[in-house]
Coordinates of C-alpha atoms in Angstrom, one line a residue:
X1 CA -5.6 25.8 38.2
X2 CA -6.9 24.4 35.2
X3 CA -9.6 21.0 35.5
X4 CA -8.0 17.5 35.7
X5 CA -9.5 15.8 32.2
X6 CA -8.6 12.5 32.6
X7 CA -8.5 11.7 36.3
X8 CA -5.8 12.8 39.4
X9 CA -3.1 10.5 40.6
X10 CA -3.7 7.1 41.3
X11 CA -7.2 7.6 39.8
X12 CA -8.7 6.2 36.6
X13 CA -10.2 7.7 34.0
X14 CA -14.2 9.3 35.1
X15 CA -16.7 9.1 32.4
X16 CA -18.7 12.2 32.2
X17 CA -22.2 11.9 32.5
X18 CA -24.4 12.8 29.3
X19 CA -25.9 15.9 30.1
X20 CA -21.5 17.1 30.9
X21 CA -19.7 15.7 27.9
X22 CA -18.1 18.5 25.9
X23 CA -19.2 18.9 22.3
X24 CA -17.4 21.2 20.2
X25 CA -18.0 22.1 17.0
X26 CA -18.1 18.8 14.8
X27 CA -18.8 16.6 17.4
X28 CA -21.5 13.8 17.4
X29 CA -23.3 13.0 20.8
X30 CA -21.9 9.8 22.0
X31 CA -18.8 9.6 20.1
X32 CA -16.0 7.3 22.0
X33 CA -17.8 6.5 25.1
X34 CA -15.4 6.4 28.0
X35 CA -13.0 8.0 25.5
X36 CA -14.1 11.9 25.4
X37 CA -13.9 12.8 29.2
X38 CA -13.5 16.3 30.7
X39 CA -11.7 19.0 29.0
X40 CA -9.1 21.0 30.3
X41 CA -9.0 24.1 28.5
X42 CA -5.5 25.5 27.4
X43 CA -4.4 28.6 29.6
X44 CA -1.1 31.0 30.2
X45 CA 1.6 30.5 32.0
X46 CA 0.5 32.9 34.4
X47 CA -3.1 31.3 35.3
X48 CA -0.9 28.6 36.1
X49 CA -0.1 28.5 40.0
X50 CA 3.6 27.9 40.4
X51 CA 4.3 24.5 41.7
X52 CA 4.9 23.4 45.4
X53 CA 8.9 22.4 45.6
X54 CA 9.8 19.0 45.3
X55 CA 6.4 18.3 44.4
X56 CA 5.4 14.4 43.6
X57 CA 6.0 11.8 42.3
X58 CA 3.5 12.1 39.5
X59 CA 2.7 9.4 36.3
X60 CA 1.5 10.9 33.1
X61 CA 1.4 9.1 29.7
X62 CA 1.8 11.5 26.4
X63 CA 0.1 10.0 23.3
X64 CA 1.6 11.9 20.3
X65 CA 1.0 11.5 16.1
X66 CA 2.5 12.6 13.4
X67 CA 2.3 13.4 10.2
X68 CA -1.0 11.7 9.7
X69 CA -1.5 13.4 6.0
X70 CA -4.4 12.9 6.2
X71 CA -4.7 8.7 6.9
X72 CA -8.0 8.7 8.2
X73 CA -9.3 5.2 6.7
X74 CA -7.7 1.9 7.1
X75 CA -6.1 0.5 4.6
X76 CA -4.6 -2.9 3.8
X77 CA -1.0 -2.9 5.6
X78 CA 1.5 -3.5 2.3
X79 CA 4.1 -4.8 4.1
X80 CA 2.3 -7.6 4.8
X81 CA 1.2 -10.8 2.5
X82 CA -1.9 -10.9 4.3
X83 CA -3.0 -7.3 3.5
X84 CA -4.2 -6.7 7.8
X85 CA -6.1 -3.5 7.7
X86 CA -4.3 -1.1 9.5
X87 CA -4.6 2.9 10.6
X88 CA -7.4 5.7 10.2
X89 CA -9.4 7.3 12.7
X90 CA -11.5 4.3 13.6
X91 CA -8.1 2.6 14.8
X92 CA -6.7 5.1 16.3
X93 CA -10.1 5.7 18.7
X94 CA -10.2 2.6 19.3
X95 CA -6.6 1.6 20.7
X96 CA -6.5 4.8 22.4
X97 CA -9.6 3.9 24.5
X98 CA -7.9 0.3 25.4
X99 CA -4.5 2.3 26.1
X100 CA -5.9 4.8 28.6
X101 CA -7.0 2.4 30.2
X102 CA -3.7 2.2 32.0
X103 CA -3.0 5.8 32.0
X104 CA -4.1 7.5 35.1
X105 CA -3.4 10.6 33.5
X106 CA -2.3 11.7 29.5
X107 CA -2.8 14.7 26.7
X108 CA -2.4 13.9 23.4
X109 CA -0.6 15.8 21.1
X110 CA 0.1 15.9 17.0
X111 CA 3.5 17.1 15.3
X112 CA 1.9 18.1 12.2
X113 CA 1.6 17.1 8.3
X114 CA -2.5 16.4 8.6
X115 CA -3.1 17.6 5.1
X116 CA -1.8 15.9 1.8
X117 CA -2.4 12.4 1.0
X118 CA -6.1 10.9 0.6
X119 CA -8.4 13.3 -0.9
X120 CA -10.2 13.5 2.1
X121 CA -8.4 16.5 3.1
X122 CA -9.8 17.8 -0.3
X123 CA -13.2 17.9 1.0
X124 CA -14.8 21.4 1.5
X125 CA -16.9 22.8 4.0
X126 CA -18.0 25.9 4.0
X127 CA -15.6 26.3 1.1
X128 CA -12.7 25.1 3.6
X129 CA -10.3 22.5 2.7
X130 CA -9.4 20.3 5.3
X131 CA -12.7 20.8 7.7
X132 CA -12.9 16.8 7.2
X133 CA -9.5 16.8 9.0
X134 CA -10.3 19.2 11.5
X135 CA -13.9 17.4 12.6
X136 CA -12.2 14.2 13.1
X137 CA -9.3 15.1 15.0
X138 CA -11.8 17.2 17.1
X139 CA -13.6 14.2 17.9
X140 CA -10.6 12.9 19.7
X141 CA -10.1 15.5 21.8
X142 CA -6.4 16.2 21.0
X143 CA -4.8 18.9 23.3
X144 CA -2.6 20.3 21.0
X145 CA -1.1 20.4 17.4
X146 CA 1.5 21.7 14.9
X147 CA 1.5 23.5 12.0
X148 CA 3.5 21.0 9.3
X149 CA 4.7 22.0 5.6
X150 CA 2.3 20.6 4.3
X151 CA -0.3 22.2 5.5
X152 CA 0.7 24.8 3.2
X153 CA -0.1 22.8 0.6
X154 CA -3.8 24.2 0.2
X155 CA -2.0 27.8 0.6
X156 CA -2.0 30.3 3.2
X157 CA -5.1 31.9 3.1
X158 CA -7.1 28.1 3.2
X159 CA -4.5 27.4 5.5
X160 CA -5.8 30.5 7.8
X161 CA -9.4 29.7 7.3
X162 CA -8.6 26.2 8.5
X163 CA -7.0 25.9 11.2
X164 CA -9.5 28.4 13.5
X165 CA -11.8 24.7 13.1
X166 CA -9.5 22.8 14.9
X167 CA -10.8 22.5 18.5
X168 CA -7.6 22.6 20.1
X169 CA -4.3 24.8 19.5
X170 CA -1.8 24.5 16.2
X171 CA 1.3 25.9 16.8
X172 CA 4.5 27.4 14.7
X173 CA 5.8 30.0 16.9
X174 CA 8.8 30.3 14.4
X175 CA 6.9 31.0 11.2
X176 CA 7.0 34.7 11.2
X177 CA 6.5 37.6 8.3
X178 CA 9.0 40.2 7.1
X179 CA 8.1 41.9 10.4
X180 CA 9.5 39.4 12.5
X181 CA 5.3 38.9 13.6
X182 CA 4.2 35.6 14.4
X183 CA 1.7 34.2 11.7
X184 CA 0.3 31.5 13.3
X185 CA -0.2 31.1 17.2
X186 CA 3.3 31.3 18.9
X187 CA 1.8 31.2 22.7
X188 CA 2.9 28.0 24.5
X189 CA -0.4 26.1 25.6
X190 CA 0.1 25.5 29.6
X191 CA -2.4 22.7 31.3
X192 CA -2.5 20.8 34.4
X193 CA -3.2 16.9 34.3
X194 CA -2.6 14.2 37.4
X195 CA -1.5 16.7 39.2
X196 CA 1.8 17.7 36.4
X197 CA 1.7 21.5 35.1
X198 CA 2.5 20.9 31.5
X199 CA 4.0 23.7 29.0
X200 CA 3.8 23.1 24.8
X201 CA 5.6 25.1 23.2
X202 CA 5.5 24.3 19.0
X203 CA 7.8 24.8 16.2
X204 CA 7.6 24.0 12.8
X205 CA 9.8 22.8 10.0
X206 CA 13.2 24.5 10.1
X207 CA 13.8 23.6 6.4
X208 CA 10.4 25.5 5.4
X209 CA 11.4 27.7 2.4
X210 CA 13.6 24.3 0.9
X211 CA 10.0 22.3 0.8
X212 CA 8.1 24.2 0.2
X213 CA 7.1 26.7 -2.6
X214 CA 7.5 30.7 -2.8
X215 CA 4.0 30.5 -3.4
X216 CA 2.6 28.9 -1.0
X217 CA 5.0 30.8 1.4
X218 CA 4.7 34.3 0.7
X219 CA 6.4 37.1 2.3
X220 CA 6.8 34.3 5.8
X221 CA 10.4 33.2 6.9
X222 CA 11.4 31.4 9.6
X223 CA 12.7 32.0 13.1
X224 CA 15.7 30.5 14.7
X225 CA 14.3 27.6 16.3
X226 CA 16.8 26.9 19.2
X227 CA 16.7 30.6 21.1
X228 CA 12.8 31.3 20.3
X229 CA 12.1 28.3 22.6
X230 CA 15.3 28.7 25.2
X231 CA 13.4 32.1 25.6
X232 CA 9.7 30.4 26.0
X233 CA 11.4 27.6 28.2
X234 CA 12.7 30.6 31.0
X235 CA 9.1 32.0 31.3
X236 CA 7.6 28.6 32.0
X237 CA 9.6 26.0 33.4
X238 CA 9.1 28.5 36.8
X239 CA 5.1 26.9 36.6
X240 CA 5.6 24.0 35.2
X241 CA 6.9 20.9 36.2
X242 CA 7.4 19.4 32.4
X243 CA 8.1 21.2 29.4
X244 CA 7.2 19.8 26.0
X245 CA 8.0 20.9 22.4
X246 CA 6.7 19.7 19.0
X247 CA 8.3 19.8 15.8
X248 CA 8.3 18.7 12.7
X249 CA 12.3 18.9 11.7
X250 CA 12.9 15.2 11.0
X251 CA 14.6 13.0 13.5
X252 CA 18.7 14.4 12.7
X253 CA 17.5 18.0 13.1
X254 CA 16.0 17.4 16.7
X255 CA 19.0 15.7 17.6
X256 CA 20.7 18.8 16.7
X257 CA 17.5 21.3 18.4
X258 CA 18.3 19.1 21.5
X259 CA 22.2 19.5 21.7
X260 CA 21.3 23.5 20.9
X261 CA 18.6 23.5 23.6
X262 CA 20.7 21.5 26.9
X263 CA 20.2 23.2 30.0
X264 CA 17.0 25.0 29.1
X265 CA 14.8 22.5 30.8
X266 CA 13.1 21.2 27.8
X267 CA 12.0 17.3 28.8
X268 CA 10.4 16.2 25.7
X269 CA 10.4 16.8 22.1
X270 CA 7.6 15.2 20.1
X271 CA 9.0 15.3 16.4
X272 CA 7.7 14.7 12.3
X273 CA 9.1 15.2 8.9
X274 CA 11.1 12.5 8.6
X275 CA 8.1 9.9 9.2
X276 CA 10.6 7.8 11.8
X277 CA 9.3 5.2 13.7
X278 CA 11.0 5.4 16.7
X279 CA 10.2 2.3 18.6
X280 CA 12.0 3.8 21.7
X281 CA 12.4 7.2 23.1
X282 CA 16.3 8.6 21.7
X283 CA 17.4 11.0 25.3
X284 CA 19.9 13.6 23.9
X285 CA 21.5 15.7 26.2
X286 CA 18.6 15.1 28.7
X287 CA 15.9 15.2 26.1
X288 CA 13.6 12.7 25.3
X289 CA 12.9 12.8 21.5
X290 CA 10.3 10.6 19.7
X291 CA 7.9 9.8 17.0
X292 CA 5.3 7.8 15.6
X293 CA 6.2 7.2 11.9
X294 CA 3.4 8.5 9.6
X295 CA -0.2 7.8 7.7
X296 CA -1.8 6.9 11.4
X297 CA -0.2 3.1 11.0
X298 CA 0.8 4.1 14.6
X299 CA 0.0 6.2 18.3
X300 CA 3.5 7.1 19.9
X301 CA 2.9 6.2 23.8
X302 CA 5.5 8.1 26.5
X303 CA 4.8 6.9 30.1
X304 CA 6.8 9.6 32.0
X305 CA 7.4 9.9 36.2
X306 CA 7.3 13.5 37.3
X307 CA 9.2 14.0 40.4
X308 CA 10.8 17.3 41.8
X309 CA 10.4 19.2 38.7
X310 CA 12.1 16.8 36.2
X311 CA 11.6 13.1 34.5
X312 CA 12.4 10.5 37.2
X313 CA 12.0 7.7 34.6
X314 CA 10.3 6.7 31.6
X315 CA 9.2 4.1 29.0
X316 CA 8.1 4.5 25.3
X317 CA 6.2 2.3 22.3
X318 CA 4.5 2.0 19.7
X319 CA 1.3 1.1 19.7
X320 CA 0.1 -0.7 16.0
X321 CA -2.6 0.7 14.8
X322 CA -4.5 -2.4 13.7
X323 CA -8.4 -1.7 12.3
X324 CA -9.5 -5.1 12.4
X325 CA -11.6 -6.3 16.0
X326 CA -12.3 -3.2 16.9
X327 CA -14.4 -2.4 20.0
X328 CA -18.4 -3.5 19.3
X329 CA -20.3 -2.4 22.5
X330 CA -21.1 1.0 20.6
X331 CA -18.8 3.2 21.8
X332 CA -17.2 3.6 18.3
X333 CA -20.3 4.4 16.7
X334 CA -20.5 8.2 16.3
X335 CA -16.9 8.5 15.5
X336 CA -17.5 5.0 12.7
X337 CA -20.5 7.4 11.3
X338 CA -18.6 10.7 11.0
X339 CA -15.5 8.6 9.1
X340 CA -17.2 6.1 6.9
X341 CA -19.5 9.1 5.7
X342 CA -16.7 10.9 4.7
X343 CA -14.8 8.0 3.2
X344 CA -18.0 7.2 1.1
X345 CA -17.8 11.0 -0.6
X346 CA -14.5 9.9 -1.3
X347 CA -15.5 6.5 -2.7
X348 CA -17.9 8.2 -4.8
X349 CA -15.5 11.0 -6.6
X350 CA -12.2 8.8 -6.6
X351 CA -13.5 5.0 -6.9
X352 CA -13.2 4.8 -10.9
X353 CA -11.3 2.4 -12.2
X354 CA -8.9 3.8 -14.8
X355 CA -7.1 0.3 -15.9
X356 CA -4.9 -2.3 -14.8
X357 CA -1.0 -2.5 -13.1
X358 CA 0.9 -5.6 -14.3
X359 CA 3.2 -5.6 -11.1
X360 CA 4.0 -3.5 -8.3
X361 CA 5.4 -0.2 -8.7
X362 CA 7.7 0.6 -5.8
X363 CA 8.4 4.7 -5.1
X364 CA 12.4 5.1 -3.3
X365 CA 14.9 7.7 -2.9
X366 CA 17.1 6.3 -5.7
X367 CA 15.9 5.5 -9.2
X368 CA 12.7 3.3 -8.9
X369 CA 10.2 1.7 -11.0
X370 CA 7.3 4.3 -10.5
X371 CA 9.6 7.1 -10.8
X372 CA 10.9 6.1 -13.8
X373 CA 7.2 5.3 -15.0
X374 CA 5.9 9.2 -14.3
X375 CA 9.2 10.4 -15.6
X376 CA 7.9 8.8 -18.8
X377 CA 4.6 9.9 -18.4
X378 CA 5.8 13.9 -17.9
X379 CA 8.3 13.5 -21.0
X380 CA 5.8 12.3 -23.3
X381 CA 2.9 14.2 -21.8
X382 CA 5.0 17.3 -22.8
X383 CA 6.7 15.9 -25.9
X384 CA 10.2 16.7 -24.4
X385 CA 13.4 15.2 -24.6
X386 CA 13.6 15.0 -20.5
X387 CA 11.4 14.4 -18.1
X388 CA 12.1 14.7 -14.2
X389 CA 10.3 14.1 -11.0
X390 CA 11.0 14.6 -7.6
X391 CA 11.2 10.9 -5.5
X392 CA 9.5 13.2 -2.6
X393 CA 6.8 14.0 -4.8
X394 CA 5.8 10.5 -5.0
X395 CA 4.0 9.7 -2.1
X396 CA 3.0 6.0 -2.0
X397 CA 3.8 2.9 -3.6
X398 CA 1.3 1.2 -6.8
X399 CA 0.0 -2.1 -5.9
X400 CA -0.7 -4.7 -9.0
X401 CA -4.0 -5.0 -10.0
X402 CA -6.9 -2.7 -10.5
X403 CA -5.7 0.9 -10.5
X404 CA -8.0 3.6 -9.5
X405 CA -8.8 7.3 -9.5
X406 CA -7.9 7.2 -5.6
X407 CA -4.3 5.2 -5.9
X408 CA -3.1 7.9 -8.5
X409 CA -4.2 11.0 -6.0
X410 CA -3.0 9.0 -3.5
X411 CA 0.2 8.7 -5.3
X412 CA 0.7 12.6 -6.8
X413 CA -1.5 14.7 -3.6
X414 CA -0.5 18.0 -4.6
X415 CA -1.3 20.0 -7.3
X416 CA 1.1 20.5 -9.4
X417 CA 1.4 21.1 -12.7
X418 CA 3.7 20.0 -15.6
X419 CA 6.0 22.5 -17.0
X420 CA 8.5 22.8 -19.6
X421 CA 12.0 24.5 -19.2
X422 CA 14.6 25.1 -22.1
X423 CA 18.0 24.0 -21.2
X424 CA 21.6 23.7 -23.0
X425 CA 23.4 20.3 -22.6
X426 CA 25.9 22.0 -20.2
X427 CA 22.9 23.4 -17.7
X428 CA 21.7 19.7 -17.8
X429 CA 25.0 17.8 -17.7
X430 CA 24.9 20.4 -13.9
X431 CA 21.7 18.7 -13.5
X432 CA 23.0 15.3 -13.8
X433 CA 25.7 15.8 -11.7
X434 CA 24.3 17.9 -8.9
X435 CA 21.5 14.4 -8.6
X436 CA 24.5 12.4 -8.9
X437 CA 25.8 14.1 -5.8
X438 CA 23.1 14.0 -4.2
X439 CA 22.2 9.9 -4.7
X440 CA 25.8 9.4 -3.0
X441 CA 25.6 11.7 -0.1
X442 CA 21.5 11.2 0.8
X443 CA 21.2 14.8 1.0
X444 CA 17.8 14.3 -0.4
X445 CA 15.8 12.0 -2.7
X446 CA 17.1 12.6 -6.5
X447 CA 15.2 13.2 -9.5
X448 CA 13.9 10.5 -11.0
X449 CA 14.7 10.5 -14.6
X450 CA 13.4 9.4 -18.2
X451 CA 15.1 10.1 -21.8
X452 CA 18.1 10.7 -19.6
X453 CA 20.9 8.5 -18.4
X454 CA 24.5 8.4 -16.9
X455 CA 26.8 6.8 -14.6
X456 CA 27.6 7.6 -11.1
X457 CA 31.5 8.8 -10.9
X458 CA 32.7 8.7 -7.4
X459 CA 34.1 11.8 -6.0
X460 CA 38.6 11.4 -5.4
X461 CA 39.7 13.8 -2.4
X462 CA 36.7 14.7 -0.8
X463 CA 35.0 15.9 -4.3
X464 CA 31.7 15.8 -4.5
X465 CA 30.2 12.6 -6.9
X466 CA 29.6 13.4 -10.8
X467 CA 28.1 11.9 -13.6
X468 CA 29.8 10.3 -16.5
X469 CA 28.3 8.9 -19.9
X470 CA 25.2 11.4 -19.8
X471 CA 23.4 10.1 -22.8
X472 CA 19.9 11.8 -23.8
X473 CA 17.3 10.2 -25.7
X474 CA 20.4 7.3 -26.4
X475 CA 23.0 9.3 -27.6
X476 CA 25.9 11.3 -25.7
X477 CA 24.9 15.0 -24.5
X478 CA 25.9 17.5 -26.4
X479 CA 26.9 20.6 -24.3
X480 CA 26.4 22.8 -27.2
X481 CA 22.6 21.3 -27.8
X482 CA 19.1 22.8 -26.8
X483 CA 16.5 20.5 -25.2
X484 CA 13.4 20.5 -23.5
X485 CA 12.9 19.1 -20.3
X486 CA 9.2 18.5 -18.9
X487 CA 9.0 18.3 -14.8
X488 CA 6.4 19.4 -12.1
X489 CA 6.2 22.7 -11.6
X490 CA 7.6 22.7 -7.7
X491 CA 10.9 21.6 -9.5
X492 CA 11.2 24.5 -11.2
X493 CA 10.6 26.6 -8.4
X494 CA 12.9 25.0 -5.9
X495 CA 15.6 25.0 -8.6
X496 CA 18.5 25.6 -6.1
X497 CA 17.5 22.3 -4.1
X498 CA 16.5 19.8 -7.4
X499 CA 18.5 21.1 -10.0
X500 CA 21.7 22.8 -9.0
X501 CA 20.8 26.3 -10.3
X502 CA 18.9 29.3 -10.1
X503 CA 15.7 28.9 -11.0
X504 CA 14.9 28.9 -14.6
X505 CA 12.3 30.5 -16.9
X506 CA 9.4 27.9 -17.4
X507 CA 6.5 27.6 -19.9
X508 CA 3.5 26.1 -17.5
X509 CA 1.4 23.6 -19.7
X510 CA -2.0 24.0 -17.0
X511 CA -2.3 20.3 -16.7
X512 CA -1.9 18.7 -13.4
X513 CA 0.5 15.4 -12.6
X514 CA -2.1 13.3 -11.2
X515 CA -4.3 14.2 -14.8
X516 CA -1.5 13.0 -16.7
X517 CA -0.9 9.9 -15.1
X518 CA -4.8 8.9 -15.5
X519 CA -4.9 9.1 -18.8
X520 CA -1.4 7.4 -19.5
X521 CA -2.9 4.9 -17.5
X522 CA -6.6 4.9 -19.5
X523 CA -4.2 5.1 -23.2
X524 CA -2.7 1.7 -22.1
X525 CA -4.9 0.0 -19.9
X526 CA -2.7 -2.2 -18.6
X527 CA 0.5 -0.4 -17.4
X528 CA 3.9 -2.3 -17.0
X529 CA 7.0 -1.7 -15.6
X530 CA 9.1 0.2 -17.5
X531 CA 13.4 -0.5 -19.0
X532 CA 15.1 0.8 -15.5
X533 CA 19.0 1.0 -15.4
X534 CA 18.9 4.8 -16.0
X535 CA 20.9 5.7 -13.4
X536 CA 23.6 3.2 -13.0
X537 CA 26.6 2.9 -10.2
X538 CA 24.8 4.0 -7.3
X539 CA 25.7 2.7 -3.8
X540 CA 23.1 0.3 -2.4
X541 CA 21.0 2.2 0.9

């Protein structure tokens, strides 16, 4: 039976003494005190004694993130007028040290997406992206993680070299080669803590090859989610007395994974993707699902009573991650070294201040004032008649005032490029209306749009929504015509999802967004909101 880490039942938390505390690879003596404990190490279902019937009652807490992207630094909270610091890996040691406190027993888990957003994730070691990542969530002693899509971001080989650095497991037992093989590691992890034999079994994100490029994805595919596990869940629930699954569908897929997955004995599923901040558990057909919004603003918290081989009860929260009054007796220190080091390399390469914002510059799924702004910034970059961007490809909003290297990385994370495509007025009029569509039914955020315009036509019958008064550059679009229309290179790629059509032949200008949008910015020096309106008659959300 594997060690208890973090105490047995109605036992507190031990501190280890110095000469016993665990320090893997990246670790600092002394980092978090009372919050780095004994380490259970992951094992098989089969080193795992079966347990005793009607075994219990048992109380364990799950801690769970998600989709982090790489929020290790507080930041001023934005939806507040007071700016309170919130989030980063500071916070998060912190409030998890006050919360176990009350949790005899707990593991702590994280449902992917820990790459892509502040250029920490950037920095190399060893000529390995994300190693800043990987040090820091080692220093909290997590006990088990998920592969996301972005973590693909960097590419699969990176991705490969990576994740080996993390000190616990990363799972996607569904992303699999043209062999059917899994890439990543598939095996459940299977631990004991309080007294409760725990299975973690990990998925990824069903919707894999929609979000993410060819080329970042190559020859990989993705398993059916709902029988891989069902088949995982029969070989361990005999040894375990709660099963657990991570994923990183969004919050209306593992509704559906849970309807597909009733009777398996699945307990849990700790979910991502759709950055939901579920302030209570959701239970679907016996499942608890939930998840902790995004950027570390939050720790999910799960208090669960084992009894008999099932959950007896529960109670869920959110816990906010506020950085301000943290913990002074020390105990932060060697974590507080480790993250403000690596947020002054950050400082250093990203602090310049490129010019000034006017007013704020909100990001959304329907037209908004930044994607309008970097619609303009693509068209005129590329001297096109059109330029698009993809709302999910802006990834935080533009406060007034000083803009800097950081906010625009912060803003455009990934590394695309600009591109040109050549299309008739006919191939964009489909454009228009496939967006048009897609703004009325939410399937997914449109493309934000500049030097075109048109009207949303509401579908009669059951038809699909259309657009109507498609002007370009001012004047009604000419099916007949040629133009040029600039957009990130991902677009033109995921062509089925963005544009409504197969994807298109594309001249590649070499010059990245987040490039483009510094200098715009340095041209002007003070940038304002731009003419909005482009998109007219769409349904308030």
């Amino acid at each position: 039976m594997a060690a208890n880490r973090r105490g047995g039942p109605g036992g507190g938390p031990t501190r280890r003494s110095a000469p016993e505390r665990h320090l893997r690879a990246g670790w600092l003596p002394g980092v978090l005190g009372a919050v780095l404990l004994a380490v259970t190490a992951p094992v098989t279902a089969a080193d795992v004694p079966a347990p005793a019937p009607g075994a219990g009652p048992w109380n364990l807490t799950l801690f769970h993130t998600n989709d982090t992207h790489a929020g290790m630094f507080a930041r001023p909270a934005d939806w507040r007028d007071d700016g309170r610091p919130v989030g980063g890996i500071v916070a998060l040691a912190h409030h998890l040290a006050e919360q176990r406190r009350s949790a005899p027993a707990d593991l702590l888990v994280d449902a992917g997406d820990f790459m892509t957003g502040n250029p920490v994730c950037n920095l190399r070691e060893d000529d390995v992206p994300g190693a800043a990542i990987a040090r820091l969530f080692n220093a909290l002693d997590y006990d088990a993680g998920l592969v996301g899509n972005h973590e693909f971001d960097i590419g699969l080989a990176d991705l490969q070299r990576l994740l080996p650095r993390f000190g616990h497991p990363v799972l996607a037992a569904d992303i699999v080669d043209d062999q059917g093989r899994a890439v990543f590691r598939a095996e459940p992890v299977v631990l004991e803590r309080g007294g409760v034999r725990i299975g973690i079994m990990g998925v990824s994100c069903s919707e894999m090859t929609e979000v993410v490029a060819p080329s970042r994805f190559p020859g990989l595919r993705m398993a059916p989610q709902a029988p891989l596990l069902r088949r995982q869940a029969a070989e361990l629930d005999p040894a375990t007395d709660l099963l657990i699954v991570l994923t990183h569908n969004g919050l209306d897929k593992d509704r559906e994974l849970a309807a597909a997955l009733a009777g398996a004995g699945i307990d849990v599923i700790v979910g991502g993707h759709s950055h939901t901040r579920m302030r209570q558990p959701e239970l679907v057909e016996g499942i608890l699902i939930v998840q902790a919004g995004s950027a570390l603003t939050n720790l999910g918290r799960l208090d669960l009573r084992v009894e008999d081989d099932r959950v007896a009860g529960y109670d869920g929260r959110l816990v906010s991650l506020w950085a301000d009054s943290l913990d002074a007796s020390g105990e932060l220190d060697g974590i507080a070294a480790l993250t403000y080091g690596y947020e002054d390399q950050v400082r250093d390469q990203y602090g310049r201040v490129l010019g000034t914002l006017a007013t704020d510059l909100r990001r959304g799924r329907g037209e908004s004032a930044l994607g309008n702004w970097l619609a303009d910034v693509l068209r005129e970059a590329a001297g096109a008649d059109v330029g698009v961007i993809n709302s999910g490809g802006i990834r935080r909003d533009l406060p007034a005032g000083p803009l800097t290297a950081l906010h625009i990385h912060e803003v455009l994370p990934f590394a695309n490029s600009l591109v040109t495509v050549r299309m008739s007025g006919r191939e964009l009029a489909t454009v228009a209306d496939w967006n048009a569509a897609a703004q009325v039914s939410g399937d997914h955020g449109i493309l934000q749009v500049s030097g075109l315009e048109y009207l949303i036509v509401a579908g009669q019958d059951g038809a699909p929504s259309r657009a109507g008064e498609v002007t370009v550059g001012g004047r009604p679009l000419d099916p007949e015509a040629a133009y040029l229309v600039a957009m990130p290179d991902f677009v033109a790629m995921m062509a089925p999802v963005y544009l409504g059509c197969p994807n298109p032949r594309f001249a590649d200008t070499g010059r990245e967004l987040s490039g483009l949008a510094a200098e715009a910015i340095q041209r002007v020096g003070t940038v304002r909101a731009p003419a909005g309106g482009r998109i007219r008659g769409a349904p308030s959300r």
